[in-house]
PDB file of C-alpha atoms in Angstrom:
ATOM      1  CA  MET V   1       0.035  -0.020   0.066  1.00  0.00           C
ATOM      2  CA  ASP V   2       1.512   3.371  -0.961  1.00  0.00           C
ATOM      3  CA  LEU V   3      -0.012   5.591   1.693  1.00  0.00           C
ATOM      4  CA  SER V   4       1.505   8.745   0.290  1.00  0.00           C
ATOM      5  CA  VAL V   5      -1.636   9.204  -1.846  1.00  0.00           C
ATOM      6  CA  LEU V   6      -3.463   9.940   1.267  1.00  0.00           C
ATOM      7  CA  THR V   7      -3.745  12.996   3.570  1.00  0.00           C
ATOM      8  CA  ARG V   8      -0.662  13.236   5.806  1.00  0.00           C
ATOM      9  CA  ARG V   9      -1.069  13.392   9.458  1.00  0.00           C
ATOM     10  CA  LYS V  10       1.348  13.046  12.304  1.00  0.00           C
ATOM     11  CA  LEU V  11       0.885  10.578  15.335  1.00  0.00           C
ATOM     12  CA  LEU V  12       3.275   9.472  17.978  1.00  0.00           C
ATOM     13  CA  ALA V  13       4.424   5.850  17.783  1.00  0.00           C
ATOM     14  CA  GLY V  14       5.556   4.417  21.152  1.00  0.00           C
ATOM     15  CA  GLY V  15       7.875   1.572  22.040  1.00  0.00           C
ATOM     16  CA  PHE V  16       7.295  -1.650  20.264  1.00  0.00           C
ATOM     17  CA  CYS V  17       7.235  -4.691  22.559  1.00  0.00           C
ATOM     18  CA  LEU V  18       4.511  -7.080  23.307  1.00  0.00           C
ATOM     19  CA  CYS V  19       3.586  -5.540  26.608  1.00  0.00           C
ATOM     20  CA  CYS V  20       2.988  -2.157  24.751  1.00  0.00           C
ATOM     21  CA  LEU V  21       0.176  -3.623  22.574  1.00  0.00           C
ATOM     22  CA  PRO V  22      -3.449  -2.679  23.822  1.00  0.00           C
ATOM     23  CA  ALA V  23      -5.063  -5.453  25.713  1.00  0.00           C
ATOM     24  CA  THR V  24      -7.805  -5.678  23.117  1.00  0.00           C
ATOM     25  CA  ALA V  25      -5.254  -6.394  20.536  1.00  0.00           C
ATOM     26  CA  ARG V  26      -3.481  -9.005  22.637  1.00  0.00           C
ATOM     27  CA  ARG V  27      -6.836 -10.706  23.338  1.00  0.00           C
ATOM     28  CA  ALA V  28      -7.617 -10.658  19.491  1.00  0.00           C
ATOM     29  CA  PHE V  29      -4.940 -13.277  18.675  1.00  0.00           C
ATOM     30  CA  ALA V  30      -7.080 -16.287  19.599  1.00  0.00           C
ATOM     31  CA  ALA V  31     -10.195 -14.829  17.820  1.00  0.00           C
ATOM     32  CA  VAL V  32      -8.745 -14.230  14.399  1.00  0.00           C
ATOM     33  CA  ALA V  33      -9.455 -16.864  11.873  1.00  0.00           C
ATOM     34  CA  PRO V  34      -6.889 -18.345   9.474  1.00  0.00           C
ATOM     35  CA  PHE V  35      -7.072 -17.568   5.710  1.00  0.00           C
ATOM     36  CA  ALA V  36      -6.646 -19.584   2.581  1.00  0.00           C
ATOM     37  CA  THR V  37      -3.203 -20.101   1.182  1.00  0.00           C
ATOM     38  CA  GLU V  38      -1.768 -21.895  -1.684  1.00  0.00           C
ATOM     39  CA  GLU V  39       1.163 -24.302  -1.434  1.00  0.00           C
ATOM     40  CA  VAL V  40       3.069 -23.029  -4.441  1.00  0.00           C
ATOM     41  CA  ALA V  41       6.192 -25.132  -3.669  1.00  0.00           C
ATOM     42  CA  GLU V  42       6.820 -27.890  -1.069  1.00  0.00           C
ATOM     43  CA  GLY V  43       6.442 -26.176   2.153  1.00  0.00           C
ATOM     44  CA  VAL V  44       5.812 -22.611   0.724  1.00  0.00           C
ATOM     45  CA  HIS V  45       2.411 -21.304   1.538  1.00  0.00           C
ATOM     46  CA  ILE V  46       1.243 -17.989  -0.108  1.00  0.00           C
ATOM     47  CA  ARG V  47      -1.963 -15.945   0.432  1.00  0.00           C
ATOM     48  CA  ARG V  48      -2.897 -13.695  -2.612  1.00  0.00           C
ATOM     49  CA  GLY V  49      -3.533 -10.023  -1.619  1.00  0.00           C
ATOM     50  CA  VAL V  50      -6.575  -8.237  -3.126  1.00  0.00           C
ATOM     51  CA  ASP V  51      -5.892  -5.798  -5.919  1.00  0.00           C
ATOM     52  CA  GLN V  52      -7.084  -2.862  -4.007  1.00  0.00           C
ATOM     53  CA  ASP V  53      -5.567  -0.059  -1.784  1.00  0.00           C
ATOM     54  CA  ALA V  54      -6.239  -0.318   1.952  1.00  0.00           C
ATOM     55  CA  THR V  55      -9.702  -0.045   3.186  1.00  0.00           C
ATOM     56  CA  ALA V  56     -11.510  -0.688   6.437  1.00  0.00           C
ATOM     57  CA  ALA V  57     -13.076  -3.709   4.782  1.00  0.00           C
ATOM     58  CA  ASN V  58      -9.823  -5.315   3.626  1.00  0.00           C
ATOM     59  CA  ASP V  59      -7.466  -4.361   6.621  1.00  0.00           C
ATOM     60  CA  ASP V  60      -4.782  -3.753   4.164  1.00  0.00           C
ATOM     61  CA  ALA V  61      -4.562  -7.440   3.225  1.00  0.00           C
ATOM     62  CA  ILE V  62      -3.403  -6.480  -0.197  1.00  0.00           C
ATOM     63  CA  ALA V  63       0.041  -8.057  -0.645  1.00  0.00           C
ATOM     64  CA  ASN V  64       1.022 -11.549  -1.365  1.00  0.00           C
ATOM     65  CA  ILE V  65       2.327 -12.944   2.057  1.00  0.00           C
ATOM     66  CA  GLY V  66       2.965 -16.414   3.487  1.00  0.00           C
ATOM     67  CA  PHE V  67       5.486 -18.566   5.198  1.00  0.00           C
ATOM     68  CA  ILE V  68       8.047 -21.284   4.525  1.00  0.00           C
ATOM     69  CA  ILE V  69       8.060 -24.585   6.787  1.00  0.00           C
ATOM     70  CA  GLY V  70      11.162 -26.255   7.449  1.00  0.00           C
ATOM     71  CA  ARG V  71      12.206 -29.285   9.540  1.00  0.00           C
ATOM     72  CA  ASP V  72      13.039 -27.148  12.576  1.00  0.00           C
ATOM     73  CA  GLY V  73      10.991 -23.951  12.154  1.00  0.00           C
ATOM     74  CA  VAL V  74       9.085 -21.452  10.089  1.00  0.00           C
ATOM     75  CA  LEU V  75      10.005 -18.335   8.151  1.00  0.00           C
ATOM     76  CA  VAL V  76       7.451 -15.688   7.448  1.00  0.00           C
ATOM     77  CA  VAL V  77       7.511 -14.134   4.040  1.00  0.00           C
ATOM     78  CA  ASP V  78       6.192 -10.646   4.930  1.00  0.00           C
ATOM     79  CA  PRO V  79       3.961 -10.500   8.063  1.00  0.00           C
ATOM     80  CA  GLY V  80       0.854  -8.563   6.537  1.00  0.00           C
ATOM     81  CA  GLY V  81      -0.519  -5.123   6.085  1.00  0.00           C
ATOM     82  CA  SER V  82      -2.151  -4.637   9.602  1.00  0.00           C
ATOM     83  CA  LEU V  83      -2.164  -6.263  13.065  1.00  0.00           C
ATOM     84  CA  ILE V  84      -5.338  -8.102  11.972  1.00  0.00           C
ATOM     85  CA  ASP V  85      -3.731  -9.420   8.808  1.00  0.00           C
ATOM     86  CA  GLY V  86      -0.605 -10.519  10.726  1.00  0.00           C
ATOM     87  CA  GLN V  87      -2.761 -12.192  13.294  1.00  0.00           C
ATOM     88  CA  SER V  88      -4.725 -14.165  10.588  1.00  0.00           C
ATOM     89  CA  LEU V  89      -1.342 -15.148   9.132  1.00  0.00           C
ATOM     90  CA  ARG V  90      -0.073 -16.370  12.507  1.00  0.00           C
ATOM     91  CA  ALA V  91      -3.453 -18.382  12.895  1.00  0.00           C
ATOM     92  CA  THR V  92      -2.803 -19.937   9.462  1.00  0.00           C
ATOM     93  CA  ILE V  93       0.619 -20.880  10.326  1.00  0.00           C
ATOM     94  CA  ARG V  94      -0.509 -22.373  13.491  1.00  0.00           C
ATOM     95  CA  GLU V  95      -3.262 -24.467  11.504  1.00  0.00           C
ATOM     96  CA  LYS V  96      -0.303 -25.922   9.460  1.00  0.00           C
ATOM     97  CA  THR V  97       2.397 -26.380  12.038  1.00  0.00           C
ATOM     98  CA  LYS V  98       3.317 -25.834  15.696  1.00  0.00           C
ATOM     99  CA  LEU V  99       6.959 -25.407  14.849  1.00  0.00           C
ATOM    100  CA  PRO V 100       8.552 -22.298  16.192  1.00  0.00           C
ATOM    101  CA  ILE V 101       8.433 -19.147  14.010  1.00  0.00           C
ATOM    102  CA  LYS V 102      12.106 -18.284  13.800  1.00  0.00           C
ATOM    103  CA  TYR V 103      12.225 -15.499  11.235  1.00  0.00           C
ATOM    104  CA  VAL V 104       9.924 -12.778  10.048  1.00  0.00           C
ATOM    105  CA  VAL V 105      11.039 -11.131   6.868  1.00  0.00           C
ATOM    106  CA  MET V 106       9.962  -7.582   5.884  1.00  0.00           C
ATOM    107  CA  SER V 107      10.702  -7.164   2.344  1.00  0.00           C
ATOM    108  CA  HIS V 108      10.586  -3.384   2.303  1.00  0.00           C
ATOM    109  CA  ILE V 109       9.070  -0.207   3.790  1.00  0.00           C
ATOM    110  CA  HIS V 110       5.498  -0.195   2.453  1.00  0.00           C
ATOM    111  CA  PRO V 111       2.763  -0.639   5.047  1.00  0.00           C
ATOM    112  CA  ASP V 112       1.195  -3.694   3.409  1.00  0.00           C
ATOM    113  CA  HIS V 113       4.414  -5.591   4.078  1.00  0.00           C
ATOM    114  CA  ILE V 114       5.327  -4.479   7.592  1.00  0.00           C
ATOM    115  CA  PHE V 115       2.358  -3.744   9.854  1.00  0.00           C
ATOM    116  CA  GLY V 116       1.443  -7.360  10.616  1.00  0.00           C
ATOM    117  CA  ALA V 117       4.745  -7.888  12.413  1.00  0.00           C
ATOM    118  CA  ALA V 118       3.465  -6.993  15.800  1.00  0.00           C
ATOM    119  CA  ALA V 119       1.328 -10.249  15.611  1.00  0.00           C
ATOM    120  CA  PHE V 120       4.528 -12.308  15.853  1.00  0.00           C
ATOM    121  CA  LEU V 121       6.179 -10.585  18.852  1.00  0.00           C
ATOM    122  CA  GLU V 122       5.211 -13.224  21.337  1.00  0.00           C
ATOM    123  CA  ASP V 123       7.168 -15.804  19.209  1.00  0.00           C
ATOM    124  CA  GLN V 124      10.403 -13.721  19.640  1.00  0.00           C
ATOM    125  CA  PRO V 125      11.513 -14.362  16.146  1.00  0.00           C
ATOM    126  CA  VAL V 126      14.350 -12.656  14.281  1.00  0.00           C
ATOM    127  CA  PHE V 127      12.776  -9.790  12.488  1.00  0.00           C
ATOM    128  CA  VAL V 128      14.634  -9.416   9.146  1.00  0.00           C
ATOM    129  CA  GLY V 129      14.969  -6.365   6.870  1.00  0.00           C
ATOM    130  CA  HIS V 130      17.233  -4.522   4.430  1.00  0.00           C
ATOM    131  CA  HIS V 131      19.943  -2.487   5.973  1.00  0.00           C
ATOM    132  CA  ALA V 132      18.120   0.615   5.089  1.00  0.00           C
ATOM    133  CA  LEU V 133      14.749  -0.310   6.390  1.00  0.00           C
ATOM    134  CA  SER V 134      15.333   0.948   9.940  1.00  0.00           C
ATOM    135  CA  GLU V 135      16.110   4.371   8.549  1.00  0.00           C
ATOM    136  CA  ALA V 136      12.912   4.317   6.311  1.00  0.00           C
ATOM    137  CA  MET V 137      10.822   3.322   9.355  1.00  0.00           C
ATOM    138  CA  ARG V 138      12.327   6.186  11.380  1.00  0.00           C
ATOM    139  CA  GLN V 139      11.386   8.677   8.468  1.00  0.00           C
ATOM    140  CA  ARG V 140       7.959   7.368   7.584  1.00  0.00           C
ATOM    141  CA  GLY V 141       6.725   5.125  10.409  1.00  0.00           C
ATOM    142  CA  ASP V 142       4.625   7.673  12.402  1.00  0.00           C
ATOM    143  CA  TYR V 143       3.007   8.875   9.187  1.00  0.00           C
ATOM    144  CA  TYR V 144       2.195   5.319   7.782  1.00  0.00           C
ATOM    145  CA  HIS V 145       0.956   4.307  11.177  1.00  0.00           C
ATOM    146  CA  GLY V 146      -1.343   7.344  11.543  1.00  0.00           C
ATOM    147  CA  VAL V 147      -2.910   7.036   8.036  1.00  0.00           C
ATOM    148  CA  LEU V 148      -3.446   3.147   8.448  1.00  0.00           C
ATOM    149  CA  ALA V 149      -4.967   3.826  11.883  1.00  0.00           C
ATOM    150  CA  ASP V 150      -7.396   6.227  10.293  1.00  0.00           C
ATOM    151  CA  ILE V 151      -8.260   3.619   7.663  1.00  0.00           C
ATOM    152  CA  VAL V 152      -8.545   0.391   9.682  1.00  0.00           C
ATOM    153  CA  GLY V 153      -8.888   1.637  13.188  1.00  0.00           C
ATOM    154  CA  GLU V 154      -6.061   2.185  15.864  1.00  0.00           C
ATOM    155  CA  ASP V 155      -6.665  -1.317  17.462  1.00  0.00           C
ATOM    156  CA  ARG V 156      -6.299  -3.110  14.065  1.00  0.00           C
ATOM    157  CA  ALA V 157      -3.504  -1.140  12.512  1.00  0.00           C
ATOM    158  CA  GLY V 158      -0.423  -2.643  14.324  1.00  0.00           C
ATOM    159  CA  THR V 159       2.713  -0.755  15.185  1.00  0.00           C
ATOM    160  CA  ILE V 160       6.128  -0.470  13.692  1.00  0.00           C
ATOM    161  CA  VAL V 161       8.545  -3.254  14.554  1.00  0.00           C
ATOM    162  CA  PRO V 162      12.026  -2.569  13.510  1.00  0.00           C
ATOM    163  CA  PRO V 163      14.258  -5.371  12.165  1.00  0.00           C
ATOM    164  CA  THR V 164      16.559  -7.093  14.578  1.00  0.00           C
ATOM    165  CA  LEU V 165      18.808  -8.333  11.644  1.00  0.00           C
ATOM    166  CA  ALA V 166      19.791  -6.067   8.879  1.00  0.00           C
ATOM    167  CA  VAL V 167      20.821  -7.548   5.559  1.00  0.00           C
ATOM    168  CA  ARG V 168      23.527  -5.557   3.881  1.00  0.00           C
ATOM    169  CA  ASP V 169      24.362  -7.698   1.048  1.00  0.00           C
ATOM    170  CA  GLY V 170      23.135 -11.195   1.546  1.00  0.00           C
ATOM    171  CA  ALA V 171      22.061 -13.612   4.445  1.00  0.00           C
ATOM    172  CA  GLU V 172      21.024 -17.295   4.958  1.00  0.00           C
ATOM    173  CA  PHE V 173      18.367 -18.685   7.180  1.00  0.00           C
ATOM    174  CA  ASP V 174      18.467 -22.337   8.164  1.00  0.00           C
ATOM    175  CA  LEU V 175      15.154 -23.931   8.777  1.00  0.00           C
ATOM    176  CA  GLY V 176      16.709 -27.313   9.163  1.00  0.00           C
ATOM    177  CA  ASP V 177      16.261 -29.185   6.004  1.00  0.00           C
ATOM    178  CA  ARG V 178      16.255 -25.918   3.827  1.00  0.00           C
ATOM    179  CA  ILE V 179      18.083 -22.782   3.482  1.00  0.00           C
ATOM    180  CA  VAL V 180      16.382 -19.522   2.612  1.00  0.00           C
ATOM    181  CA  SER V 181      18.658 -16.839   1.218  1.00  0.00           C
ATOM    182  CA  ALA V 182      17.961 -13.148   1.316  1.00  0.00           C
ATOM    183  CA  HIS V 183      19.484 -10.510  -0.920  1.00  0.00           C
ATOM    184  CA  ALA V 184      19.530  -6.806  -0.343  1.00  0.00           C
ATOM    185  CA  HIS V 185      18.951  -4.733  -3.405  1.00  0.00           C
ATOM    186  CA  GLY V 186      20.116  -1.314  -4.534  1.00  0.00           C
ATOM    187  CA  VAL V 187      17.483   1.550  -4.671  1.00  0.00           C
ATOM    188  CA  ALA V 188      14.619   0.250  -6.883  1.00  0.00           C
ATOM    189  CA  HIS V 189      11.032  -0.110  -6.058  1.00  0.00           C
ATOM    190  CA  THR V 190      11.908   1.495  -2.779  1.00  0.00           C
ATOM    191  CA  THR V 191      15.273   2.146  -0.928  1.00  0.00           C
ATOM    192  CA  SER V 192      14.867  -1.015   1.217  1.00  0.00           C
ATOM    193  CA  ASP V 193      13.939  -4.128  -1.101  1.00  0.00           C
ATOM    194  CA  LEU V 194      14.712  -7.621  -0.280  1.00  0.00           C
ATOM    195  CA  SER V 195      14.270 -10.846  -2.200  1.00  0.00           C
ATOM    196  CA  LEU V 196      14.497 -14.379  -1.080  1.00  0.00           C
ATOM    197  CA  ILE V 197      15.237 -17.729  -2.718  1.00  0.00           C
ATOM    198  CA  ASP V 198      14.267 -20.941  -1.245  1.00  0.00           C
ATOM    199  CA  ARG V 199      17.151 -23.194  -1.907  1.00  0.00           C
ATOM    200  CA  LYS V 200      15.211 -26.377  -1.449  1.00  0.00           C
ATOM    201  CA  THR V 201      12.709 -25.854  -4.301  1.00  0.00           C
ATOM    202  CA  GLY V 202      14.579 -23.000  -6.220  1.00  0.00           C
ATOM    203  CA  LEU V 203      11.520 -20.698  -5.739  1.00  0.00           C
ATOM    204  CA  LEU V 204      12.315 -16.954  -6.025  1.00  0.00           C
ATOM    205  CA  LEU V 205      10.272 -14.623  -3.811  1.00  0.00           C
ATOM    206  CA  THR V 206      10.545 -11.099  -5.367  1.00  0.00           C
ATOM    207  CA  ALA V 207       8.286  -9.166  -3.075  1.00  0.00           C
ATOM    208  CA  ASP V 208       7.255  -5.922  -4.775  1.00  0.00           C
ATOM    209  CA  LEU V 209      10.234  -5.910  -7.225  1.00  0.00           C
ATOM    210  CA  VAL V 210       7.602  -7.622  -9.397  1.00  0.00           C
ATOM    211  CA  PHE V 211       3.888  -6.739  -9.685  1.00  0.00           C
ATOM    212  CA  VAL V 212       1.595  -8.687 -11.931  1.00  0.00           C
ATOM    213  CA  GLN V 213      -1.809  -7.400 -13.022  1.00  0.00           C
ATOM    214  CA  ARG V 214      -1.819  -4.625 -10.278  1.00  0.00           C
ATOM    215  CA  MET V 215      -0.080  -1.290 -11.219  1.00  0.00           C
ATOM    216  CA  PRO V 216       3.385  -0.890  -9.936  1.00  0.00           C
ATOM    217  CA  SER V 217       4.263   2.118  -7.784  1.00  0.00           C
ATOM    218  CA  LEU V 218       7.554   3.700  -7.987  1.00  0.00           C
ATOM    219  CA  ASP V 219       9.048   4.844  -4.626  1.00  0.00           C
ATOM    220  CA  GLY V 220      12.766   4.470  -5.371  1.00  0.00           C
ATOM    221  CA  SER V 221      14.565   4.720  -8.561  1.00  0.00           C
ATOM    222  CA  LEU V 222      13.304   3.780 -12.068  1.00  0.00           C
ATOM    223  CA  PRO V 223      16.688   3.087 -13.583  1.00  0.00           C
ATOM    224  CA  GLY V 224      17.546   1.141 -10.387  1.00  0.00           C
ATOM    225  CA  TRP V 225      14.337  -0.936 -10.450  1.00  0.00           C
ATOM    226  CA  LEU V 226      15.070  -1.904 -14.095  1.00  0.00           C
ATOM    227  CA  LYS V 227      18.751  -2.795 -13.180  1.00  0.00           C
ATOM    228  CA  GLU V 228      17.578  -4.938 -10.230  1.00  0.00           C
ATOM    229  CA  LEU V 229      14.891  -6.711 -12.337  1.00  0.00           C
ATOM    230  CA  GLN V 230      17.355  -7.496 -15.018  1.00  0.00           C
ATOM    231  CA  GLY V 231      19.512  -9.117 -12.280  1.00  0.00           C
ATOM    232  CA  LEU V 232      16.623 -11.167 -10.937  1.00  0.00           C
ATOM    233  CA  LYS V 233      15.798 -12.396 -14.359  1.00  0.00           C
ATOM    234  CA  GLN V 234      19.214 -13.914 -14.663  1.00  0.00           C
ATOM    235  CA  ILE V 235      18.617 -16.127 -11.707  1.00  0.00           C
ATOM    236  CA  GLY V 236      17.806 -19.626 -12.686  1.00  0.00           C
ATOM    237  CA  ALA V 237      14.542 -20.065 -10.803  1.00  0.00           C
ATOM    238  CA  PRO V 238      11.664 -21.919 -12.473  1.00  0.00           C
ATOM    239  CA  ARG V 239       9.040 -19.990 -10.647  1.00  0.00           C
ATOM    240  CA  ALA V 240       8.538 -16.883  -8.713  1.00  0.00           C
ATOM    241  CA  VAL V 241       6.163 -15.288  -6.119  1.00  0.00           C
ATOM    242  CA  PRO V 242       5.460 -11.779  -6.959  1.00  0.00           C
ATOM    243  CA  GLY V 243       4.372  -9.024  -4.320  1.00  0.00           C
ATOM    244  CA  HIS V 244       1.190  -8.480  -6.014  1.00  0.00           C
ATOM    245  CA  GLY V 245      -0.817 -10.673  -8.401  1.00  0.00           C
ATOM    246  CA  PRO V 246      -0.998 -14.393  -8.837  1.00  0.00           C
ATOM    247  CA  VAL V 247       0.700 -16.314  -5.944  1.00  0.00           C
ATOM    248  CA  ALA V 248       3.273 -17.898  -8.399  1.00  0.00           C
ATOM    249  CA  ILE V 249       4.373 -17.094 -11.845  1.00  0.00           C
ATOM    250  CA  ALA V 250       6.677 -18.805 -14.422  1.00  0.00           C
ATOM    251  CA  TRP V 251      10.271 -17.280 -14.198  1.00  0.00           C
ATOM    252  CA  PRO V 252      11.476 -15.090 -15.876  1.00  0.00           C
ATOM    253  CA  ASP V 253       8.597 -15.020 -18.363  1.00  0.00           C
ATOM    254  CA  GLY V 254       6.370 -13.702 -15.586  1.00  0.00           C
ATOM    255  CA  ALA V 255       8.364 -10.531 -15.408  1.00  0.00           C
ATOM    256  CA  ALA V 256       7.518  -9.414 -18.993  1.00  0.00           C
ATOM    257  CA  ASP V 257       4.744  -7.058 -18.096  1.00  0.00           C
ATOM    258  CA  ILE V 258       6.559  -5.120 -15.348  1.00  0.00           C
ATOM    259  CA  ASP V 259       9.693  -5.021 -17.576  1.00  0.00           C
ATOM    260  CA  ARG V 260       7.643  -3.566 -20.426  1.00  0.00           C
ATOM    261  CA  TYR V 261       5.829  -0.991 -18.212  1.00  0.00           C
ATOM    262  CA  LEU V 262       8.979   0.255 -16.447  1.00  0.00           C
ATOM    263  CA  THR V 263      10.817   0.448 -19.830  1.00  0.00           C
ATOM    264  CA  THR V 264       7.816   2.269 -21.389  1.00  0.00           C
ATOM    265  CA  LEU V 265       7.805   4.650 -18.436  1.00  0.00           C
ATOM    266  CA  GLN V 266      11.436   5.442 -18.755  1.00  0.00           C
ATOM    267  CA  ARG V 267      11.452   6.033 -22.354  1.00  0.00           C
ATOM    268  CA  GLY V 268       8.251   8.146 -22.292  1.00  0.00           C
ATOM    269  CA  VAL V 269       9.655  10.397 -19.509  1.00  0.00           C
ATOM    270  CA  GLU V 270      13.014  10.861 -21.209  1.00  0.00           C
ATOM    271  CA  LYS V 271      11.207  11.774 -24.466  1.00  0.00           C
ATOM    272  CA  ALA V 272       9.013  14.222 -22.482  1.00  0.00           C
ATOM    273  CA  ILE V 273      12.070  15.916 -20.959  1.00  0.00           C
ATOM    274  CA  GLU V 274      13.792  16.029 -24.201  1.00  0.00           C
ATOM    275  CA  ALA V 275      10.855  17.668 -25.822  1.00  0.00           C
ATOM    276  CA  GLY V 276      10.496  20.196 -23.013  1.00  0.00           C
ATOM    277  CA  VAL V 277       7.081  18.806 -22.041  1.00  0.00           C
ATOM    278  CA  ALA V 278       6.121  20.161 -18.576  1.00  0.00           C
ATOM    279  CA  ILE V 279       5.974  17.699 -15.760  1.00  0.00           C
ATOM    280  CA  GLU V 280       2.201  17.971 -15.226  1.00  0.00           C
ATOM    281  CA  GLU V 281       1.539  17.430 -18.985  1.00  0.00           C
ATOM    282  CA  ALA V 282       3.858  14.392 -19.034  1.00  0.00           C
ATOM    283  CA  SER V 283       2.052  12.868 -16.074  1.00  0.00           C
ATOM    284  CA  ALA V 284      -1.083  12.693 -18.245  1.00  0.00           C
ATOM    285  CA  ARG V 285       0.581  11.500 -21.325  1.00  0.00           C
ATOM    286  CA  VAL V 286       3.300   9.089 -20.642  1.00  0.00           C
ATOM    287  CA  ALA V 287       2.705   5.271 -20.724  1.00  0.00           C
ATOM    288  CA  GLN V 288      -1.123   5.701 -21.553  1.00  0.00           C
ATOM    289  CA  ASP V 289      -0.819   2.650 -23.926  1.00  0.00           C
ATOM    290  CA  GLU V 290      -0.343   0.587 -20.721  1.00  0.00           C
ATOM    291  CA  LYS V 291      -3.832   1.764 -19.229  1.00  0.00           C
ATOM    292  CA  ASP V 292      -5.824  -1.422 -20.019  1.00  0.00           C
ATOM    293  CA  ARG V 293      -3.177  -3.815 -18.776  1.00  0.00           C
ATOM    294  CA  TRP V 294      -3.175  -2.951 -15.233  1.00  0.00           C
ATOM    295  CA  THR V 295      -5.736  -2.443 -12.278  1.00  0.00           C
ATOM    296  CA  LEU V 296      -5.404   0.842 -10.466  1.00  0.00           C
ATOM    297  CA  PHE V 297      -3.466   2.473 -13.403  1.00  0.00           C
ATOM    298  CA  ASP V 298      -5.096   5.839 -12.940  1.00  0.00           C
ATOM    299  CA  ASP V 299      -4.255   5.888  -9.336  1.00  0.00           C
ATOM    300  CA  TYR V 300      -0.488   5.323  -9.864  1.00  0.00           C
ATOM    301  CA  ASN V 301       0.846   5.981 -13.298  1.00  0.00           C
ATOM    302  CA  GLY V 302       0.621   9.791 -12.972  1.00  0.00           C
ATOM    303  CA  ARG V 303       2.541   9.621  -9.789  1.00  0.00           C
ATOM    304  CA  ASN V 304       5.101   7.275 -11.328  1.00  0.00           C
ATOM    305  CA  VAL V 305       5.639   9.660 -14.116  1.00  0.00           C
ATOM    306  CA  ILE V 306       6.258  12.470 -11.743  1.00  0.00           C
ATOM    307  CA  ALA V 307       8.601  10.553  -9.702  1.00  0.00           C
ATOM    308  CA  ALA V 308      10.561   9.398 -12.813  1.00  0.00           C
ATOM    309  CA  TYR V 309      10.604  12.851 -14.329  1.00  0.00           C
ATOM    310  CA  LYS V 310      12.049  14.297 -11.150  1.00  0.00           C
ATOM    311  CA  GLU V 311      14.749  11.507 -11.065  1.00  0.00           C
ATOM    312  CA  LEU V 312      15.747  11.637 -14.790  1.00  0.00           C
ATOM    313  CA  GLU V 313      15.404  15.434 -15.391  1.00  0.00           C
ATOM    314  CA  TRP V 314      19.025  16.125 -14.231  1.00  0.00           C
ATOM    315  CA  ARG V 315      20.761  12.957 -15.271  1.00  0.00           C
TER     316      ARG V 315
END
């Protein structure tokens, strides 16, 4: 969820430990029902997020999230977009296994991928993030929390949980019979993108470096995103889990749409700059051929154009 399209407001975020959660939130753990997931590879369970922005009705359950079960424990692949979403994910895990939840990976700063983390505090896992995630949380956390609380309610929103392990280049997480590798990317979709590879099955988990069907949102660097995407395409993975869209896609063929869109966006913005087209006019003109290919196109394309224009104008 890109909350920057909503009205900015400032709220104070407190300390983040289990004892700081409201009593109503703590009691809610047992009451939240599990949700349906698909086992996209052996032991890898993914929930498809809805192709919407956050609403009170969907509790910001809009990202593809899930978990990987090993012999000795569980790794969470993004904890969800709100406390309620995270609680449902935790209930789903507990329906499948009683193994300890050892790792909770937060793939980047956007709220639909981090605000469920508080649902896992009682498990005392290692909270994993990109080395730039803590700083992004410091800069945006209060704002994101305030807007999300306005949408879903203070008691359902969740709190910022900073990573306890920062991935600078790469890291490996041992679940007993399987290793999950994390890679910290350069500035791309955001400043704090992580991808994962399950070494047992070869499955690539791209998070929001890949969108399918739902409109991508640019919050980092357009050339950087294209560069990181090209690197991901060189990985010899047979399938991948995107951050939004179907729970699994063929790889690298499944990256064709986002590759085309980002390339179209960059070329269109570069041409607009060269022709002296003003940024406001460019936002209404660039990449319009992509309109019928993506849900939420009108909500995000203009913003993507403006972000790309500002980045590319002085190159």
